[in-house]
Amino acid sequence: MFWRNKILLNNFEFCKSWRVIEKKFFHHERLVFGNEVNLAKKTNSPIVALESTIITHGMPYPDNFKTAMSIEEIIRKQNVTPATIGIIDGEIHVGMNEEQIHKLSKPDTKTFKCSAREICSIAAGGLNGGTTVGATVTIANLAGIAVMATGGIGGVHRNAENTFDISSDLIVMSHTPVSVVCAGPKAILDIPKTLEFLETHGVPVISIGTKMFPAFYSRTTVDKIPAPMTIPGAREAAKCINVQRMMKLSSGLIFAVPIPEAAALEPSEIEGLIETALREAESNKITGKEVTPYLLKRVKELTSGKSLSANKALIENNARVAAEIATELYNLSSQLNPAPGPKSALSTAINQKDQVVVIGGAVVDNILQVEEPIIKVSKDTSYLY
Ligand code: PSU
Ligand code: MN
């Protein structure tokens, strides 16, 4: 085995220069972890990812900011770390502080709705992005986070046979192994077609605590569509995720949780208003990514704010359930992968999830470019040629 590690980076001045260069040239290419999330990752404790389109385009200010902060708090109360994901000035954040969430909450011409395909242009352009479910699971997966919470997922829009409007959330979830806890697809969508599409693409759709499939603002769809699969609670959800992992199935899982009874709207009460909003969207020629924010805004106006209160209640409930699932998943993983004991360190290491055993050698070449014309070398600097 031989190492060609040219310079050992134990010189503070040197490290500082490197960080400056890295920040200048490569900052678009990496994720920025918030302090809390960093700590949770180091201690391997449970994390729940949260999307941010609901902040930038799903709710008006200041409800968006207050809701974003309250769902983080609900997750923290269960000893789970919240990681709100979004893009600020081109930096992809996994876990944002209050100030950063506030920045995304305020209307800004530099802030865009960011689906998975737009991550590249928003990050490279130094812009701000509220990440959709699809973009959030993409980033969460890179960050090693297994569970996310949202209000409602995107889906197949009504009249999709003519418009082809199918949310990219569905496709992204079919190839990204992150579980999404939601209250069903938004009621403005075509729910039977959304379920068909998810079936075709092999995405498990599982209702928690009900045999019915929930419809976002209400606990059932108008015609009471049954859920494709049903489980009683978070423990069973964690077991499903675990089997999915064991079988190396690469899709995400959708866990549908009905809105709490007290906040639910009658399906028949909301249906007529949704149809009005849909007709208006068509006559105003609203298309593409503008459709969902337009409909959510109009439904809120037509229900005199009732849909907004329902939206807040359901996302808070989903955050609570997502934290329970993340905790159960953590408990399950620790049972399957106990911490290494003194005698069996090697065999445990082999059994441990995500551990790689390297047999043979590793060659590392570091090529460093320094900005300063003169490099100060302190006494304790070691060179290894
Ligand atoms: N649910 C809400 N409000 C929202 C959304 C969902 O209550 O704003 C967002 C989610 O981020 C979802 C996105 O991923 O809408 C889907 O948008 P589209 O239909 O354009 O794919
Ligand atoms: Mn769409």
Short mmCIF file of C-alpha atoms and ligand atoms in Angstrom, two decimals:
data_model
loop_
_atom_site.label_atom_id
_atom_site.label_comp_id
_atom_site.label_asym_id
_atom_site.label_seq_id
_atom_site.Cartn_x
_atom_site.Cartn_y
_atom_site.Cartn_z
CA MET A 1 0.00 0.00 0.00
CA PHE A 2 1.44 3.41 -0.74
CA TRP A 3 0.15 6.87 -0.18
CA ARG A 4 0.90 9.86 -2.34
CA ASN A 5 -0.81 12.41 -0.18
CA LYS A 6 1.43 15.34 -1.08
CA ILE A 7 0.58 17.73 1.71
CA LEU A 8 -0.94 17.09 5.09
CA LEU A 9 -3.36 19.90 5.74
CA ASN A 10 -2.49 20.60 9.34
CA ASN A 11 -1.40 24.14 8.68
CA PHE A 12 -4.06 26.62 9.66
CA GLU A 13 -3.01 29.31 7.13
CA PHE A 14 -3.08 26.73 4.39
CA CYS A 15 -6.53 25.44 5.33
CA LYS A 16 -7.82 28.98 5.44
CA SER A 17 -6.63 29.68 1.88
CA TRP A 18 -8.16 26.46 0.68
CA ARG A 19 -11.51 27.30 2.22
CA VAL A 20 -11.47 30.71 0.55
CA ILE A 21 -10.88 29.12 -2.84
CA GLU A 22 -13.42 26.40 -2.20
CA LYS A 23 -16.05 28.96 -1.21
CA LYS A 24 -15.30 31.10 -4.23
CA PHE A 25 -15.36 28.44 -6.90
CA PHE A 26 -17.23 25.43 -5.64
CA HIS A 27 -19.92 26.68 -3.30
CA HIS A 28 -22.69 25.86 -5.75
CA GLU A 29 -21.66 22.26 -5.84
CA ARG A 30 -22.23 21.27 -2.26
CA LEU A 31 -24.93 21.24 0.34
CA VAL A 32 -24.83 23.67 3.25
CA PHE A 33 -25.90 21.94 6.46
CA GLY A 34 -27.46 23.98 9.26
CA ASN A 35 -25.80 23.67 12.70
CA GLU A 36 -28.60 21.57 14.19
CA VAL A 37 -28.65 19.21 11.22
CA ASN A 38 -24.87 18.89 11.27
CA LEU A 39 -25.00 17.83 14.90
CA ALA A 40 -27.84 15.38 14.25
CA LYS A 41 -25.87 13.82 11.41
CA LYS A 42 -22.76 13.48 13.56
CA THR A 43 -24.70 11.81 16.39
CA ASN A 44 -26.72 9.80 13.88
CA SER A 45 -30.02 10.94 15.37
CA PRO A 46 -33.34 11.20 13.49
CA ILE A 47 -34.00 14.07 11.07
CA VAL A 48 -37.14 15.11 9.17
CA ALA A 49 -36.74 17.14 5.97
CA LEU A 50 -39.28 19.87 5.15
CA GLU A 51 -40.05 21.43 1.78
CA SER A 52 -40.11 25.18 1.11
CA THR A 53 -42.43 25.76 -1.89
CA ILE A 54 -45.20 25.86 0.68
CA ILE A 55 -43.28 28.80 2.23
CA THR A 56 -42.49 30.67 -1.00
CA HIS A 57 -45.60 29.89 -3.07
CA GLY A 58 -48.10 27.92 -0.98
CA MET A 59 -49.13 30.38 1.72
CA PRO A 60 -49.23 34.17 2.10
CA TYR A 61 -46.87 36.10 4.40
CA PRO A 62 -46.80 35.98 7.47
CA ASP A 63 -48.78 32.69 7.73
CA ASN A 64 -46.05 30.94 5.74
CA PHE A 65 -43.31 32.04 8.16
CA LYS A 66 -45.33 31.22 11.29
CA THR A 67 -46.30 27.79 9.95
CA ALA A 68 -42.73 26.98 8.91
CA MET A 69 -41.49 27.83 12.40
CA SER A 70 -44.30 25.96 14.16
CA ILE A 71 -43.77 22.72 12.22
CA GLU A 72 -40.05 22.84 13.05
CA GLU A 73 -40.96 23.21 16.74
CA ILE A 74 -43.41 20.28 16.60
CA ILE A 75 -40.61 18.09 15.21
CA ARG A 76 -38.09 19.31 17.83
CA LYS A 77 -40.54 18.54 20.66
CA GLN A 78 -40.30 14.89 19.63
CA ASN A 79 -36.49 15.00 19.88
CA VAL A 80 -36.16 14.92 16.12
CA THR A 81 -34.21 17.52 14.12
CA PRO A 82 -36.09 19.49 11.47
CA ALA A 83 -34.23 20.24 8.22
CA THR A 84 -36.04 22.83 6.11
CA ILE A 85 -34.56 22.56 2.64
CA GLY A 86 -34.32 25.47 0.21
CA ILE A 87 -31.94 27.56 -1.89
CA ILE A 88 -30.69 30.99 -0.80
CA ASP A 89 -28.36 33.06 -2.99
CA GLY A 90 -27.51 29.89 -4.90
CA GLU A 91 -26.57 27.89 -1.81
CA ILE A 92 -28.49 24.66 -1.27
CA HIS A 93 -29.42 24.58 2.42
CA VAL A 94 -30.27 21.50 4.41
CA GLY A 95 -31.57 23.06 7.62
CA MET A 96 -32.16 26.79 7.70
CA ASN A 97 -32.15 29.17 10.66
CA GLU A 98 -35.00 31.56 11.48
CA GLU A 99 -33.49 34.42 9.49
CA GLN A 100 -33.07 32.24 6.39
CA ILE A 101 -36.64 30.91 6.62
CA HIS A 102 -37.82 34.50 7.01
CA LYS A 103 -35.92 35.50 3.89
CA LEU A 104 -37.74 32.81 1.87
CA SER A 105 -41.07 33.79 3.43
CA LYS A 106 -40.99 37.40 2.18
CA PRO A 107 -42.10 37.94 -1.42
CA ASP A 108 -38.97 38.61 -3.51
CA THR A 109 -38.45 38.78 -7.28
CA LYS A 110 -35.26 36.71 -6.78
CA THR A 111 -37.26 33.82 -5.25
CA PHE A 112 -38.61 31.06 -7.50
CA LYS A 113 -40.60 27.88 -7.18
CA CYS A 114 -37.93 25.20 -7.61
CA SER A 115 -38.78 21.72 -8.85
CA ALA A 116 -36.02 19.10 -9.28
CA ARG A 117 -35.18 20.26 -12.80
CA GLU A 118 -34.74 23.87 -11.65
CA ILE A 119 -32.21 23.18 -8.88
CA CYS A 120 -29.38 23.64 -11.40
CA SER A 121 -30.40 27.04 -12.78
CA ILE A 122 -31.44 28.51 -9.42
CA ALA A 123 -28.26 27.33 -7.64
CA ALA A 124 -25.93 28.28 -10.50
CA GLY A 125 -27.66 31.64 -10.93
CA GLY A 126 -27.23 32.59 -7.26
CA LEU A 127 -31.02 32.86 -6.84
CA ASN A 128 -33.46 31.77 -4.11
CA GLY A 129 -35.64 28.68 -4.51
CA GLY A 130 -38.57 27.26 -2.58
CA THR A 131 -38.10 23.54 -3.21
CA THR A 132 -41.10 21.40 -4.22
CA VAL A 133 -41.57 17.88 -2.86
CA GLY A 134 -39.61 16.51 -5.85
CA ALA A 135 -36.68 18.92 -5.36
CA THR A 136 -36.74 18.41 -1.57
CA VAL A 137 -36.54 14.61 -1.74
CA THR A 138 -33.72 14.91 -4.31
CA ILE A 139 -31.68 17.05 -1.90
CA ALA A 140 -32.72 15.07 1.21
CA ASN A 141 -31.54 11.88 -0.47
CA LEU A 142 -28.12 13.42 -1.18
CA ALA A 143 -28.01 14.59 2.44
CA GLY A 144 -28.84 11.09 3.74
CA ILE A 145 -32.26 12.04 5.18
CA ALA A 146 -34.91 9.32 4.85
CA VAL A 147 -38.16 11.05 5.81
CA MET A 148 -39.79 14.33 4.76
CA ALA A 149 -43.06 16.05 5.63
CA THR A 150 -45.24 18.24 3.44
CA GLY A 151 -48.86 19.35 3.15
CA GLY A 152 -49.88 17.74 -0.11
CA ILE A 153 -47.88 16.19 -2.93
CA GLY A 154 -48.25 17.30 -6.54
CA GLY A 155 -50.15 14.93 -8.81
CA VAL A 156 -52.03 14.43 -12.06
CA HIS A 157 -54.08 17.56 -12.74
CA ARG A 158 -57.72 17.40 -13.77
CA ASN A 159 -57.99 17.52 -17.57
CA ALA A 160 -54.39 16.17 -17.82
CA GLU A 161 -55.47 14.17 -20.87
CA ASN A 162 -55.49 17.53 -22.68
CA THR A 163 -52.90 19.59 -20.79
CA PHE A 164 -50.38 16.81 -19.95
CA ASP A 165 -50.01 18.54 -16.56
CA ILE A 166 -48.55 15.87 -14.28
CA SER A 167 -46.41 17.04 -11.35
CA SER A 168 -42.76 16.01 -11.57
CA ASP A 169 -43.09 15.16 -7.84
CA LEU A 170 -44.53 11.79 -8.91
CA ILE A 171 -41.68 10.85 -11.25
CA VAL A 172 -39.00 12.02 -8.81
CA MET A 173 -40.59 10.01 -5.98
CA SER A 174 -40.53 6.92 -8.23
CA HIS A 175 -36.71 6.95 -8.30
CA THR A 176 -35.74 8.63 -5.01
CA PRO A 177 -35.74 6.53 -1.83
CA VAL A 178 -37.14 9.14 0.58
CA SER A 179 -40.49 8.72 2.36
CA VAL A 180 -42.99 11.55 2.05
CA VAL A 181 -45.63 12.12 4.72
CA CYS A 182 -48.59 14.08 3.31
CA ALA A 183 -52.36 14.49 3.59
CA GLY A 184 -52.88 13.03 0.12
CA PRO A 185 -52.63 14.85 -3.20
CA LYS A 186 -54.07 18.37 -3.20
CA ALA A 187 -57.83 18.37 -3.71
CA ILE A 188 -57.41 20.52 -6.83
CA LEU A 189 -55.98 17.44 -8.60
CA ASP A 190 -57.43 14.32 -10.20
CA ILE A 191 -56.94 11.87 -7.34
CA PRO A 192 -57.89 8.59 -9.13
CA LYS A 193 -55.49 9.40 -12.00
CA THR A 194 -52.76 10.34 -9.50
CA LEU A 195 -53.16 6.95 -7.80
CA GLU A 196 -53.07 5.17 -11.18
CA PHE A 197 -49.90 7.01 -12.14
CA LEU A 198 -48.19 6.13 -8.85
CA GLU A 199 -49.21 2.48 -9.28
CA THR A 200 -47.72 2.40 -12.78
CA HIS A 201 -44.46 3.85 -11.49
CA GLY A 202 -44.25 1.45 -8.55
CA VAL A 203 -44.55 3.97 -5.72
CA PRO A 204 -46.08 2.51 -2.52
CA VAL A 205 -49.04 4.63 -1.37
CA ILE A 206 -49.97 3.82 2.22
CA SER A 207 -52.66 5.43 4.38
CA ILE A 208 -51.95 5.62 8.08
CA GLY A 209 -54.78 4.90 10.52
CA THR A 210 -57.57 4.78 7.92
CA LYS A 211 -58.77 2.48 5.16
CA MET A 212 -59.77 5.51 3.09
CA PHE A 213 -57.48 7.57 0.93
CA PRO A 214 -57.40 11.12 2.34
CA ALA A 215 -58.01 14.14 0.09
CA PHE A 216 -55.97 16.94 1.64
CA TYR A 217 -58.67 19.35 2.97
CA SER A 218 -60.95 16.43 3.84
CA ARG A 219 -60.47 13.00 5.41
CA THR A 220 -61.87 11.14 2.38
CA THR A 221 -62.36 11.85 -1.31
CA VAL A 222 -65.85 12.82 -2.49
CA ASP A 223 -66.48 9.28 -3.77
CA LYS A 224 -64.67 7.62 -0.83
CA ILE A 225 -61.77 6.02 -2.69
CA PRO A 226 -60.12 3.32 -0.55
CA ALA A 227 -56.38 3.54 0.13
CA PRO A 228 -54.16 1.17 -1.92
CA MET A 229 -52.49 0.04 1.33
CA THR A 230 -53.25 0.71 5.00
CA ILE A 231 -51.17 0.52 8.19
CA PRO A 232 -52.05 1.45 11.78
CA GLY A 233 -49.14 3.74 12.67
CA ALA A 234 -45.55 4.99 12.57
CA ARG A 235 -43.96 1.74 13.67
CA GLU A 236 -45.41 -0.15 10.70
CA ALA A 237 -44.37 2.73 8.42
CA ALA A 238 -40.76 2.33 9.59
CA LYS A 239 -40.96 -1.42 8.95
CA CYS A 240 -42.20 -0.77 5.38
CA ILE A 241 -39.27 1.63 4.75
CA ASN A 242 -36.89 -0.98 6.08
CA VAL A 243 -38.20 -3.72 3.79
CA GLN A 244 -38.00 -1.32 0.85
CA ARG A 245 -34.33 -0.70 1.73
CA MET A 246 -33.56 -4.37 2.21
CA MET A 247 -35.02 -5.18 -1.20
CA LYS A 248 -32.98 -2.30 -2.66
CA LEU A 249 -36.11 -0.80 -4.21
CA SER A 250 -35.23 2.70 -5.25
CA SER A 251 -38.61 4.41 -5.07
CA GLY A 252 -39.80 6.60 -2.23
CA LEU A 253 -42.88 5.76 -0.17
CA ILE A 254 -45.93 7.96 0.23
CA PHE A 255 -47.59 7.93 3.63
CA ALA A 256 -51.00 9.57 3.56
CA VAL A 257 -52.35 10.90 6.85
CA PRO A 258 -55.88 12.35 7.01
CA ILE A 259 -56.29 15.95 8.16
CA PRO A 260 -57.34 16.15 11.87
CA GLU A 261 -61.12 15.91 12.24
CA ALA A 262 -61.54 19.37 13.81
CA ALA A 263 -59.86 21.14 10.87
CA ALA A 264 -61.36 19.05 8.05
CA LEU A 265 -63.65 20.59 5.40
CA GLU A 266 -66.59 18.72 3.87
CA PRO A 267 -65.53 17.26 0.48
CA SER A 268 -68.82 18.38 -1.10
CA GLU A 269 -68.42 21.88 0.39
CA ILE A 270 -64.98 22.42 -1.16
CA GLU A 271 -65.60 20.64 -4.49
CA GLY A 272 -67.77 23.35 -6.06
CA LEU A 273 -65.25 26.05 -5.10
CA ILE A 274 -62.36 24.07 -6.58
CA GLU A 275 -64.31 23.76 -9.85
CA THR A 276 -64.82 27.53 -9.90
CA ALA A 277 -61.07 28.11 -9.34
CA LEU A 278 -60.22 25.61 -12.10
CA ARG A 279 -62.54 27.35 -14.60
CA GLU A 280 -60.97 30.70 -13.74
CA ALA A 281 -57.44 29.30 -14.18
CA GLU A 282 -58.42 28.04 -17.62
CA SER A 283 -60.00 31.29 -18.77
CA ASN A 284 -57.01 33.27 -17.40
CA LYS A 285 -54.71 30.92 -19.36
CA ILE A 286 -52.70 29.90 -16.27
CA THR A 287 -50.36 27.04 -17.23
CA GLY A 288 -47.31 25.04 -16.09
CA LYS A 289 -45.82 25.67 -12.68
CA GLU A 290 -48.13 28.64 -12.04
CA VAL A 291 -51.23 26.40 -11.90
CA THR A 292 -50.80 25.02 -8.37
CA PRO A 293 -49.99 28.35 -6.60
CA TYR A 294 -52.87 30.06 -8.50
CA LEU A 295 -55.42 27.42 -7.49
CA LEU A 296 -54.28 27.36 -3.84
CA LYS A 297 -54.62 31.14 -3.66
CA ARG A 298 -58.08 31.20 -5.27
CA VAL A 299 -59.39 28.33 -3.13
CA LYS A 300 -58.22 30.24 -0.07
CA GLU A 301 -60.13 33.35 -1.23
CA LEU A 302 -63.25 31.38 -2.17
CA THR A 303 -63.35 29.58 1.21
CA SER A 304 -62.74 32.88 3.06
CA GLY A 305 -59.49 31.59 4.50
CA LYS A 306 -60.89 28.24 5.70
CA SER A 307 -58.62 26.31 3.31
CA LEU A 308 -55.58 28.11 4.74
CA SER A 309 -56.42 27.09 8.34
CA ALA A 310 -57.01 23.53 7.12
CA ASN A 311 -53.65 23.60 5.31
CA LYS A 312 -51.84 24.72 8.49
CA ALA A 313 -53.53 22.05 10.63
CA LEU A 314 -52.75 19.24 8.23
CA ILE A 315 -49.10 20.13 7.72
CA GLU A 316 -48.58 20.37 11.48
CA ASN A 317 -50.15 16.94 11.86
CA ASN A 318 -47.98 15.53 9.06
CA ALA A 319 -44.83 16.94 10.69
CA ARG A 320 -45.76 15.17 13.94
CA VAL A 321 -46.32 11.83 12.17
CA ALA A 322 -43.10 12.23 10.12
CA ALA A 323 -41.14 12.76 13.36
CA GLU A 324 -42.71 9.59 14.80
CA ILE A 325 -41.72 7.62 11.69
CA ALA A 326 -38.15 8.99 11.77
CA THR A 327 -37.89 7.96 15.45
CA GLU A 328 -39.26 4.46 14.78
CA LEU A 329 -36.87 4.09 11.84
CA TYR A 330 -33.99 5.10 14.08
CA ASN A 331 -35.05 2.57 16.75
CA LEU A 332 -35.37 -0.15 14.13
CA SER A 333 -31.95 0.61 12.60
CA SER A 334 -30.27 0.57 16.01
CA GLN A 335 -31.84 -2.84 16.72
CA LEU A 336 -30.63 -4.21 13.41
CA ASN A 337 -27.21 -2.53 13.63
CA PRO A 338 -26.18 -2.46 17.30
CA ALA A 339 -23.17 -0.35 18.23
CA PRO A 340 -19.89 -2.28 17.81
CA GLY A 341 -18.83 -4.18 20.96
CA PRO A 342 -15.16 -4.60 21.90
CA LYS A 343 -14.97 -8.25 20.72
CA SER A 344 -16.85 -8.11 17.47
CA ALA A 345 -15.90 -4.72 16.09
CA LEU A 346 -15.07 -6.06 12.62
CA SER A 347 -18.16 -8.21 12.13
CA THR A 348 -20.41 -5.40 13.37
CA ALA A 349 -18.71 -2.98 11.03
CA ILE A 350 -19.45 -5.30 8.13
CA ASN A 351 -23.10 -5.61 9.19
CA GLN A 352 -23.54 -1.91 9.73
CA LYS A 353 -25.61 -0.09 7.18
CA ASP A 354 -23.63 2.22 4.87
CA GLN A 355 -20.26 0.90 6.13
CA VAL A 356 -17.72 0.07 3.44
CA VAL A 357 -14.86 -2.32 4.06
CA VAL A 358 -11.91 -1.59 1.76
CA ILE A 359 -9.56 -4.46 1.06
CA GLY A 360 -6.39 -3.33 -0.67
CA GLY A 361 -5.01 0.15 -0.94
CA ALA A 362 -6.29 3.62 -1.48
CA VAL A 363 -4.44 6.31 -3.40
CA VAL A 364 -5.24 9.93 -2.69
CA ASP A 365 -3.88 12.83 -4.73
CA ASN A 366 -4.59 16.35 -3.52
CA ILE A 367 -3.80 19.20 -5.88
CA LEU A 368 -4.10 22.51 -4.11
CA GLN A 369 -4.08 25.96 -5.58
CA VAL A 370 -3.20 28.79 -3.22
CA GLU A 371 -4.23 32.39 -3.73
CA GLU A 372 -1.42 34.09 -1.76
CA PRO A 373 1.92 34.63 -3.57
CA ILE A 374 3.85 33.62 -0.41
CA ILE A 375 2.86 30.71 1.75
CA LYS A 376 3.71 31.00 5.43
CA VAL A 377 4.85 27.63 6.76
CA SER A 378 4.64 27.08 10.49
CA LYS A 379 6.97 24.74 12.39
CA ASP A 380 4.45 21.98 12.87
CA THR A 381 3.66 21.62 9.18
CA SER A 382 4.45 18.16 7.85
CA TYR A 383 5.20 17.35 4.24
CA LEU A 384 4.92 13.83 3.01
CA TYR A 385 6.33 13.05 -0.42
N1 PSU B 1 -49.07 21.52 -0.90
C1 PSU B 1 -49.51 22.69 -0.41
N2 PSU B 1 -49.00 23.83 -0.93
C2 PSU B 1 -48.02 23.80 -1.88
C3 PSU B 1 -47.55 22.57 -2.40
C4 PSU B 1 -48.11 21.46 -1.86
O1 PSU B 1 -50.37 22.73 0.45
O2 PSU B 1 -47.55 24.87 -2.27
C5 PSU B 1 -46.45 22.53 -3.42
C6 PSU B 1 -45.54 21.34 -3.08
O3 PSU B 1 -44.24 21.87 -2.94
C7 PSU B 1 -45.60 20.46 -4.29
C8 PSU B 1 -45.88 21.44 -5.37
O4 PSU B 1 -44.42 19.71 -4.47
O5 PSU B 1 -46.83 22.31 -4.78
C9 PSU B 1 -46.35 20.79 -6.66
O6 PSU B 1 -46.36 21.71 -7.69
P1 PSU B 1 -46.66 21.24 -9.21
O7 PSU B 1 -48.09 20.80 -9.22
O8 PSU B 1 -46.43 22.47 -10.05
O9 PSU B 1 -45.70 20.15 -9.52
MN MN B 2 -47.65 21.02 -13.11
#
